[in-house]
CSV table of C-alpha atoms in Angstrom, one decimal:
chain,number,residue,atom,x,y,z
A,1,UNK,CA,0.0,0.0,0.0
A,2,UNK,CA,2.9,2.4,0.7
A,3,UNK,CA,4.7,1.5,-2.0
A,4,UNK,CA,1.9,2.4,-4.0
A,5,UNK,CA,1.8,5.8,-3.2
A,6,UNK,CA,5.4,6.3,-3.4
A,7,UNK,CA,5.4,5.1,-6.5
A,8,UNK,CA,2.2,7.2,-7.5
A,9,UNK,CA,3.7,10.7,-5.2
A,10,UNK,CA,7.1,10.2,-7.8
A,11,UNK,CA,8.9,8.9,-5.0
A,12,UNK,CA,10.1,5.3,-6.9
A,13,UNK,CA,14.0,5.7,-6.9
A,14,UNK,CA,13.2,6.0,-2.1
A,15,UNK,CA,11.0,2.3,-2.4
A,16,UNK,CA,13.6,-0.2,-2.4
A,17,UNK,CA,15.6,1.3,0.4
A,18,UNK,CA,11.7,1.8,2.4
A,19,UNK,CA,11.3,-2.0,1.4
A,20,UNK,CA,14.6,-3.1,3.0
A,21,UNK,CA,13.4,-1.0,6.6
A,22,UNK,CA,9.8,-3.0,6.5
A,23,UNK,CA,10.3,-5.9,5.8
A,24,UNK,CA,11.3,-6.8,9.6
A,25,UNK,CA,7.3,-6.5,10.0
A,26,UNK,CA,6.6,-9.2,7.6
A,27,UNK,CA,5.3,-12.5,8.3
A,28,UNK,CA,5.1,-15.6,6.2
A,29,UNK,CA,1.7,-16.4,4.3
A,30,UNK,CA,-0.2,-18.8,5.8
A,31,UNK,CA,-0.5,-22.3,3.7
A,32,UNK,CA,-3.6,-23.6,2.0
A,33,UNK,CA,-5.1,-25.7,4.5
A,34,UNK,CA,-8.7,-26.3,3.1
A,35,UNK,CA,-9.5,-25.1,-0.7
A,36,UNK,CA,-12.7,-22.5,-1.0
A,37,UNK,CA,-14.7,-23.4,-3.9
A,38,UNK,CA,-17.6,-21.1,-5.5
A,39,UNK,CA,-20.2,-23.4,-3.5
A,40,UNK,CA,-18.2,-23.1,-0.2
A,41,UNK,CA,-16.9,-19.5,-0.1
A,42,UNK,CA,-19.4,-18.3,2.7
A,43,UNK,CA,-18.3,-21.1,5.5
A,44,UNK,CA,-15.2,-19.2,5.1
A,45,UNK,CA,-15.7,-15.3,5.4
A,46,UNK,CA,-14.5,-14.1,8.2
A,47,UNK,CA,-12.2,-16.9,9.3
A,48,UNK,CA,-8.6,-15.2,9.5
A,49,UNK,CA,-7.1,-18.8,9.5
A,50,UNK,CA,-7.9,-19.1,6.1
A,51,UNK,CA,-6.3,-16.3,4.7
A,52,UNK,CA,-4.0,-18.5,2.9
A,53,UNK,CA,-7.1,-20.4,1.6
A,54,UNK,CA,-8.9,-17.7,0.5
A,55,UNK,CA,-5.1,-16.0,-1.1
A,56,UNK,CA,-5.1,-19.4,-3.2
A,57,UNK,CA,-9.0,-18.9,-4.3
A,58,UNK,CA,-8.5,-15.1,-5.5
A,59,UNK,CA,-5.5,-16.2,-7.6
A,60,UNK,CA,-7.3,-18.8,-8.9
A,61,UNK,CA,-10.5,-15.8,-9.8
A,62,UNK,CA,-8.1,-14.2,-11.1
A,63,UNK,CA,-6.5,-16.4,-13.2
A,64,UNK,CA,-9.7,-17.2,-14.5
A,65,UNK,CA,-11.4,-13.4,-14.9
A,66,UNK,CA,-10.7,-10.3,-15.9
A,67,UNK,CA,-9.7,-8.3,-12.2
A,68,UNK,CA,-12.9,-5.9,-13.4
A,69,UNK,CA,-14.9,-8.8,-13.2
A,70,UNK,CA,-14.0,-9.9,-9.8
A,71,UNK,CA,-13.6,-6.5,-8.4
A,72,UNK,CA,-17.6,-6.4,-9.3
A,73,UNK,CA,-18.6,-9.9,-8.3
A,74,UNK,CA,-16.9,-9.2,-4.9
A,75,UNK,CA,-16.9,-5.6,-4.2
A,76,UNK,CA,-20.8,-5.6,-2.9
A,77,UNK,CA,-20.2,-9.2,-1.2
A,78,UNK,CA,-17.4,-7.8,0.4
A,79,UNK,CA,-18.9,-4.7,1.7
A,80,UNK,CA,-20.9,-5.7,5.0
A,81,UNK,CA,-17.4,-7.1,6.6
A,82,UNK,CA,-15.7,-3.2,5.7
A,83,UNK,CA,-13.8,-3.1,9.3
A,84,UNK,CA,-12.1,-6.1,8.1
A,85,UNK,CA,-8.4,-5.6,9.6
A,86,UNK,CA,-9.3,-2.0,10.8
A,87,UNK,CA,-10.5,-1.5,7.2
A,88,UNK,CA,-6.8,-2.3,5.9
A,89,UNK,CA,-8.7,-4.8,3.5
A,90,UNK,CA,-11.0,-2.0,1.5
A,91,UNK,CA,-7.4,-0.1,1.6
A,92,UNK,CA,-5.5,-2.6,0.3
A,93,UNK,CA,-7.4,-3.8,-2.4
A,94,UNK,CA,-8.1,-0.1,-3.6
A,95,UNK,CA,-4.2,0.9,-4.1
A,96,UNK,CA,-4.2,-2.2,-6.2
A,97,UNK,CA,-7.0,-1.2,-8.2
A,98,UNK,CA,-5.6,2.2,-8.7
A,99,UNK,CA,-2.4,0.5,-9.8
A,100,UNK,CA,-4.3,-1.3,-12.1
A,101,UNK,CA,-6.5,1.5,-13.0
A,102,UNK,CA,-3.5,3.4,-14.1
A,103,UNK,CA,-2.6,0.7,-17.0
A,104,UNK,CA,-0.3,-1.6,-15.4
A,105,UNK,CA,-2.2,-4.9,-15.2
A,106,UNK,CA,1.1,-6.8,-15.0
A,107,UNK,CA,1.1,-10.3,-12.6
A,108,UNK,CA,1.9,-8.5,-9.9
A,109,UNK,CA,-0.3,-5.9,-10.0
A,110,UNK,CA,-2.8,-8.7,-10.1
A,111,UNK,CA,-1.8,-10.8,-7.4
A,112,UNK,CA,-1.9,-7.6,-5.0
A,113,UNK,CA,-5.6,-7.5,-5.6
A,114,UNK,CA,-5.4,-11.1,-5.4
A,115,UNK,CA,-4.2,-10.5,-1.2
A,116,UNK,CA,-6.1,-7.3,-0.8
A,117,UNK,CA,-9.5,-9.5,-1.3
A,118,UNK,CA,-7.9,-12.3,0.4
A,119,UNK,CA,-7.3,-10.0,3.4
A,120,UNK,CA,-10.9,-8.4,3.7
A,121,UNK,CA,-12.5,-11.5,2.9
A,122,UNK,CA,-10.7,-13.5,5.8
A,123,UNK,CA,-11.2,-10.7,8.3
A,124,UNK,CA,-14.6,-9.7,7.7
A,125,UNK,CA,-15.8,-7.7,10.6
A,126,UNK,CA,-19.0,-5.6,10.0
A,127,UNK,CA,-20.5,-2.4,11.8
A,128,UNK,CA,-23.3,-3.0,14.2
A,129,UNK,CA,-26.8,-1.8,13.2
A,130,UNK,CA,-25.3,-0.9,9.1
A,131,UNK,CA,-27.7,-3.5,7.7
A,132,UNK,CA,-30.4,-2.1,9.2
A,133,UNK,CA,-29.5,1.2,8.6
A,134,UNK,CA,-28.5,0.6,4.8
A,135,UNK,CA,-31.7,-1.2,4.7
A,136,UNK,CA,-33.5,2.1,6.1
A,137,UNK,CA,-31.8,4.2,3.7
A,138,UNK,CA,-33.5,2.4,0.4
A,139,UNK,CA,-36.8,2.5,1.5
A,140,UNK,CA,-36.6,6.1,2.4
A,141,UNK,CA,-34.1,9.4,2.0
A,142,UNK,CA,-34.0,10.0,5.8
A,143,UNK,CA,-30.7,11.1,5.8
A,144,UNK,CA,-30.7,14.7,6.4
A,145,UNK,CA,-27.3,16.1,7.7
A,146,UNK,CA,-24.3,17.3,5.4
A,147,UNK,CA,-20.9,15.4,6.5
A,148,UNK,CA,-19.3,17.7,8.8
A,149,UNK,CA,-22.7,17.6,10.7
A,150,UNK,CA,-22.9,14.1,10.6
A,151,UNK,CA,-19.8,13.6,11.9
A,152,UNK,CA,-20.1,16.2,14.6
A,153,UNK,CA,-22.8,14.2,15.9
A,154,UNK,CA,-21.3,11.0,16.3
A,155,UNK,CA,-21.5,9.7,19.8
A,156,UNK,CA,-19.2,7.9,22.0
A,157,UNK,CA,-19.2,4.3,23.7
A,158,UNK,CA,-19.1,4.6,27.2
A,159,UNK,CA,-15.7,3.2,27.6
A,160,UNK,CA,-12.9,3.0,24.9
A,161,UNK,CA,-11.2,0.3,26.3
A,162,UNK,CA,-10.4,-3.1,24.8
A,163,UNK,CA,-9.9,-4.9,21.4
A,164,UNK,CA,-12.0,-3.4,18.4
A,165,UNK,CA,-14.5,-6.5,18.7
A,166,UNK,CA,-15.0,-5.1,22.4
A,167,UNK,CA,-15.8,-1.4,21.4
A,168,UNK,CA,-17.9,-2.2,18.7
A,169,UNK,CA,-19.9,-4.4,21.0
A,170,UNK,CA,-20.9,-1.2,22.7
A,171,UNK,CA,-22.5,0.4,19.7
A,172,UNK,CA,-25.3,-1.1,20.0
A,173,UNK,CA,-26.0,0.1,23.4
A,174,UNK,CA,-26.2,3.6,22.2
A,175,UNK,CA,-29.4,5.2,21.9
A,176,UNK,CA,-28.3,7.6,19.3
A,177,UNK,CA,-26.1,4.9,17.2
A,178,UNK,CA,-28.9,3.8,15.1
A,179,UNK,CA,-29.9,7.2,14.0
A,180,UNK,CA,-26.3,8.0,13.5
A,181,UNK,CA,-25.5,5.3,11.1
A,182,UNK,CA,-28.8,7.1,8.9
A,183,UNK,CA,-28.0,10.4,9.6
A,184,UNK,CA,-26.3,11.1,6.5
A,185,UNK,CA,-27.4,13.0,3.7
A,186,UNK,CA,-28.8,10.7,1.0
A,187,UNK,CA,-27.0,11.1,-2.2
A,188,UNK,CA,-28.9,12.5,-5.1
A,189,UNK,CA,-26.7,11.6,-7.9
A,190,UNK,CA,-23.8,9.6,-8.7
A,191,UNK,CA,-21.4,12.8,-8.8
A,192,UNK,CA,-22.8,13.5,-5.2
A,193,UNK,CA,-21.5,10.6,-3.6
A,194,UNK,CA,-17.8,11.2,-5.0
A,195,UNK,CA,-18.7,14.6,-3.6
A,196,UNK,CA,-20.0,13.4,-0.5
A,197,UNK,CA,-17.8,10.4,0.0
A,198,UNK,CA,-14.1,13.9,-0.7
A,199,UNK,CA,-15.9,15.7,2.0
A,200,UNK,CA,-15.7,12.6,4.3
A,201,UNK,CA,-12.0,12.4,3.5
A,202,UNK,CA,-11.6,15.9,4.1
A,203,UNK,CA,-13.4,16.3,7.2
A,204,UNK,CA,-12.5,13.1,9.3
A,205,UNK,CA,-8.9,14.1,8.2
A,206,UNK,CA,-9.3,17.6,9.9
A,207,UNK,CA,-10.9,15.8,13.1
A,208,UNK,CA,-7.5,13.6,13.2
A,209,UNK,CA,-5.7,16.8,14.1
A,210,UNK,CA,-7.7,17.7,17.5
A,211,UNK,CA,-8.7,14.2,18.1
A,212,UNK,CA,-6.2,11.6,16.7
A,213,UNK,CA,-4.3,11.2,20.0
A,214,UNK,CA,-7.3,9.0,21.5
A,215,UNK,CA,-5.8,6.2,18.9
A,216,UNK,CA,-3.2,8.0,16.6
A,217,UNK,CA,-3.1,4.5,14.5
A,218,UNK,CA,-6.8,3.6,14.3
A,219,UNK,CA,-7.9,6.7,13.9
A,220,UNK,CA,-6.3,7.6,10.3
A,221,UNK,CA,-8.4,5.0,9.0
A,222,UNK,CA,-11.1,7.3,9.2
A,223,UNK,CA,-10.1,9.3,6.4
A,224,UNK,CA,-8.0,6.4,4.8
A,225,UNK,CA,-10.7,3.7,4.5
A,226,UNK,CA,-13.2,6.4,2.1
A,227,UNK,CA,-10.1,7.8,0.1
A,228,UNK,CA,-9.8,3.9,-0.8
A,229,UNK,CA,-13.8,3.6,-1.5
A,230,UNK,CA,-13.5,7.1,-3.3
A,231,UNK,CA,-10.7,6.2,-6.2
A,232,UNK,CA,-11.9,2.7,-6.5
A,233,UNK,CA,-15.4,4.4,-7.4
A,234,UNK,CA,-14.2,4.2,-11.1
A,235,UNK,CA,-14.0,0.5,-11.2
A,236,UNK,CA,-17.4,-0.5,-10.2
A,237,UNK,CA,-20.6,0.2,-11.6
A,238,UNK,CA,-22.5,3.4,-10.3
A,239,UNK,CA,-25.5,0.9,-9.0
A,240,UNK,CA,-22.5,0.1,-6.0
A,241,UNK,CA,-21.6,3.7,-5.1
A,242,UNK,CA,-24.2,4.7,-2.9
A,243,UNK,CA,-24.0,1.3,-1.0
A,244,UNK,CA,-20.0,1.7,-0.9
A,245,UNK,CA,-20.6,5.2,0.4
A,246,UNK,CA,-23.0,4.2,3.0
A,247,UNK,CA,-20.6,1.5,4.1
A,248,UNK,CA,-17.6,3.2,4.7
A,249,UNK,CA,-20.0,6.2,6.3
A,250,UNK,CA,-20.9,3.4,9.0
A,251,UNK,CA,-16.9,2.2,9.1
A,252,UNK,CA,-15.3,5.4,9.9
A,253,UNK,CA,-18.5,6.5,12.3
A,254,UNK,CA,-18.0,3.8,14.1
A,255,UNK,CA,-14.3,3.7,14.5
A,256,UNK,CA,-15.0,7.6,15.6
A,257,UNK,CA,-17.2,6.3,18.0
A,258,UNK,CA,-15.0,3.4,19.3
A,259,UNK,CA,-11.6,5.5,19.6
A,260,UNK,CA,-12.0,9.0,19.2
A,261,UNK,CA,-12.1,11.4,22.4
A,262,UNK,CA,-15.7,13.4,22.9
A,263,UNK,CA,-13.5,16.8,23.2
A,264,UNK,CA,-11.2,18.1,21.1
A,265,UNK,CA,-7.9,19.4,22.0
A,266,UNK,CA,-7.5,22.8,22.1
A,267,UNK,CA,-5.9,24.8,19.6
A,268,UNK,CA,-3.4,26.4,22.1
A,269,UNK,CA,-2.3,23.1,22.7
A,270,UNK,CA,-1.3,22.0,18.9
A,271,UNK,CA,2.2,22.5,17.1
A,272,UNK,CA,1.8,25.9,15.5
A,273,UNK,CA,2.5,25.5,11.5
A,274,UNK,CA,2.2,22.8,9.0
A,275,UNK,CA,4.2,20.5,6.2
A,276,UNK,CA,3.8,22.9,3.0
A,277,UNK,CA,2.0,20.6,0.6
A,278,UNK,CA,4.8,20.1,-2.0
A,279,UNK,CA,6.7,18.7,0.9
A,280,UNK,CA,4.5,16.1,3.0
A,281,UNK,CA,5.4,13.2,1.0
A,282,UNK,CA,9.4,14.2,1.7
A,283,UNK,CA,7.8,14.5,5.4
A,284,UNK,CA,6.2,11.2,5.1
A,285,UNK,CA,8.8,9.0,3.4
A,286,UNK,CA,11.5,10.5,6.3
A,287,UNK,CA,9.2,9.4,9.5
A,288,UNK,CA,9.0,6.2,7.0
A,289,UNK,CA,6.0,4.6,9.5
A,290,UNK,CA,3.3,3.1,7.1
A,291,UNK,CA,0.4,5.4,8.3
A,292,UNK,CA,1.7,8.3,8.1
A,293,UNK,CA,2.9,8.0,4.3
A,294,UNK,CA,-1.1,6.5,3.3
A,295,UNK,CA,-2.8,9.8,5.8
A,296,UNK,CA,-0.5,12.1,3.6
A,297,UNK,CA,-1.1,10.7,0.2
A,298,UNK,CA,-5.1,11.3,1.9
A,299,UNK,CA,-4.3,14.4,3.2
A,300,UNK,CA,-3.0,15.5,-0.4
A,301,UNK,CA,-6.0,14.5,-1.4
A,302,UNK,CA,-8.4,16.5,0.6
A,303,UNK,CA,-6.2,19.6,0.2
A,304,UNK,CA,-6.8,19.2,-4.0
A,305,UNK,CA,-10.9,18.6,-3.3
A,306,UNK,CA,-11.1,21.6,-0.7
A,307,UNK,CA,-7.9,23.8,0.0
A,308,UNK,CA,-8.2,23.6,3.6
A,309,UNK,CA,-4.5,23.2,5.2
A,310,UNK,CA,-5.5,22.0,7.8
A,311,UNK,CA,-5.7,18.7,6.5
A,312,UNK,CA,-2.0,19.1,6.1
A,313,UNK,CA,-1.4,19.7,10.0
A,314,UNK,CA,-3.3,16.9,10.1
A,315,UNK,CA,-1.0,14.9,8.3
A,316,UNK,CA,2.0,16.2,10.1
A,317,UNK,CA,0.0,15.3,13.3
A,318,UNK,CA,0.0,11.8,12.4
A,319,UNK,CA,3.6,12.3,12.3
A,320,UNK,CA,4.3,13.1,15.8
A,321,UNK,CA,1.9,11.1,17.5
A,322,UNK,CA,2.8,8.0,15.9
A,323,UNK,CA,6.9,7.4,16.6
């Protein structure tokens, strides 16, 4: 995913010596222990033992399809389990699709999409009350608020403490969590949910700078996991954009919810300045962590679709809190 954006930022001649510093944090791929067939494949979502399984199966897709094609039969499949690794598998299999968007459809290229499905498929984790919620949506346009409203409103769990599967249990003891999930303004047109889906970027990536030291890791997936959705848009059909908007609406509300502080910092008590945008990439490739090089490729992002440089401090943010 890093090397991605390096590659993407102009940044290619720095990924070999970035490689060589990662690869400490590596693991080996687990074996196939138990093929997934096209009659099977649901016994297995979910089960992180059978990422290797479910690695072989998407090679195999793939082999077999065009990667449009399986991007399309799996996308919308796929979406309910969106928190799948912290939502590193939606993130994952976008900066292959925008490698492959980009022309180069080479085997590896392929096979990254290959692990990006792998990944989400084997760690499916879904958001509590979505369904519902993205079932409320279609039969009527409840949603009323604009993002930066809808996020403002986001309530907290009562404590943010524990593993991910913890926190989200709490959700659904929230009065206010149901009407949360539906609280977003329903897109009225395909251009509207790009629209819709930049200002989400944008906004939760502002929100990292006052509130991203509740969990400065898990918290950049708030604005990381719909930049993914957002430039994978192209790839799928427009009947799966308002879904994948809606999903990734309930994935980085409820990560909000889960890890981010009910106050803000105060201003007083930020670092005074930010990264000038032709910079942050320099910035992010010298800190070298993971996170902070994929929140300033997003942070780019959202300063292209709005101007606003605070998403820049932002990005510098990440930089400090996460050593």
């Amino acid at each position: 995913m890093a090397v991605e954006v390096l590659v993407r930022r102009g940044l290619a001649a720095d990924v070999h010596r970035w490689i060589d510093a990662y690869v400490g944090k590596l693991s080996e791929l687990p074996s196939v222990s138990d093929r997934i067939t096209d009659d099977s494949w649901q016994d297995a979502l979910g089960d992180g033992r059978r990422i290797g399984d479910w690695t072989a199966y998407f090679v195999e897709q793939l082999q077999e399809h065009s990667w449009r094609e399986v991007l399309v039969t799996w996308w919308p499949r796929l979406l309910p389990g969106i928190v799948a690794g912290a939502t590193h598998g939606v993130i994952r299999v976008s900066h292959a699709v925008r490698t492959l968007l980009r022309g180069d459809e080479s085997p590896a290229a392929v096979t990254e999409l290959a692990h990006g499905l792998a990944f989400w498929a084997a760690r499916m984790r879904g958001v509590p009350g979505a369904d519902d919620a993205s079932a409320g949506r279609h039969r009527r346009a409840d949603g009323t608020l604009g993002v930066n409203e809808a996020l403002d409103a986001i309530p907290r769990i009562p404590s943010q403490q524990g593993t991910v599967a913890v926190r989200f249990g709490q959700l659904a003891e929230l009065p206010t969590w149901p009407a949360s999930l539906r609280s977003l303004r329903t897109p009225t047109s395909p251009a509207d949910v790009e629209r819709q889906l930049a200002d989400l970027v944008a906004g939760a990536a502002t929100r990292y700078l006052t509130h991203g030291h509740g969990s400065p890791v898990l918290l950049v997936h708030t604005a990381t996991a719909p930049n993914a959705v957002l430039h994978t848009l192209p790839a799928l059909p427009q009947s799966l954009w308002a879904p994948s908007l809606s999903s990734v609406w309930a994935a980085s509300a409820a990560i909000t919810a889960a890890y981010a502080p009910a106050q803000p910092l105060p201003r007083d008590e930020l670092p005074a300045g930010s990264v000038h945008a032709d910079e942050l990439m320099s910035y992010a490739l010298k800190h070298s962590d993971e996170h902070v090089i994929k929140f300033a490729d997003t942070a780019l992002d959202a300063y292209a679709h709005g101007g606003d440089s605070e998403v820049l401090a932002a990005a510098q943010r990440v930089g400090d809190l996460i050593k």
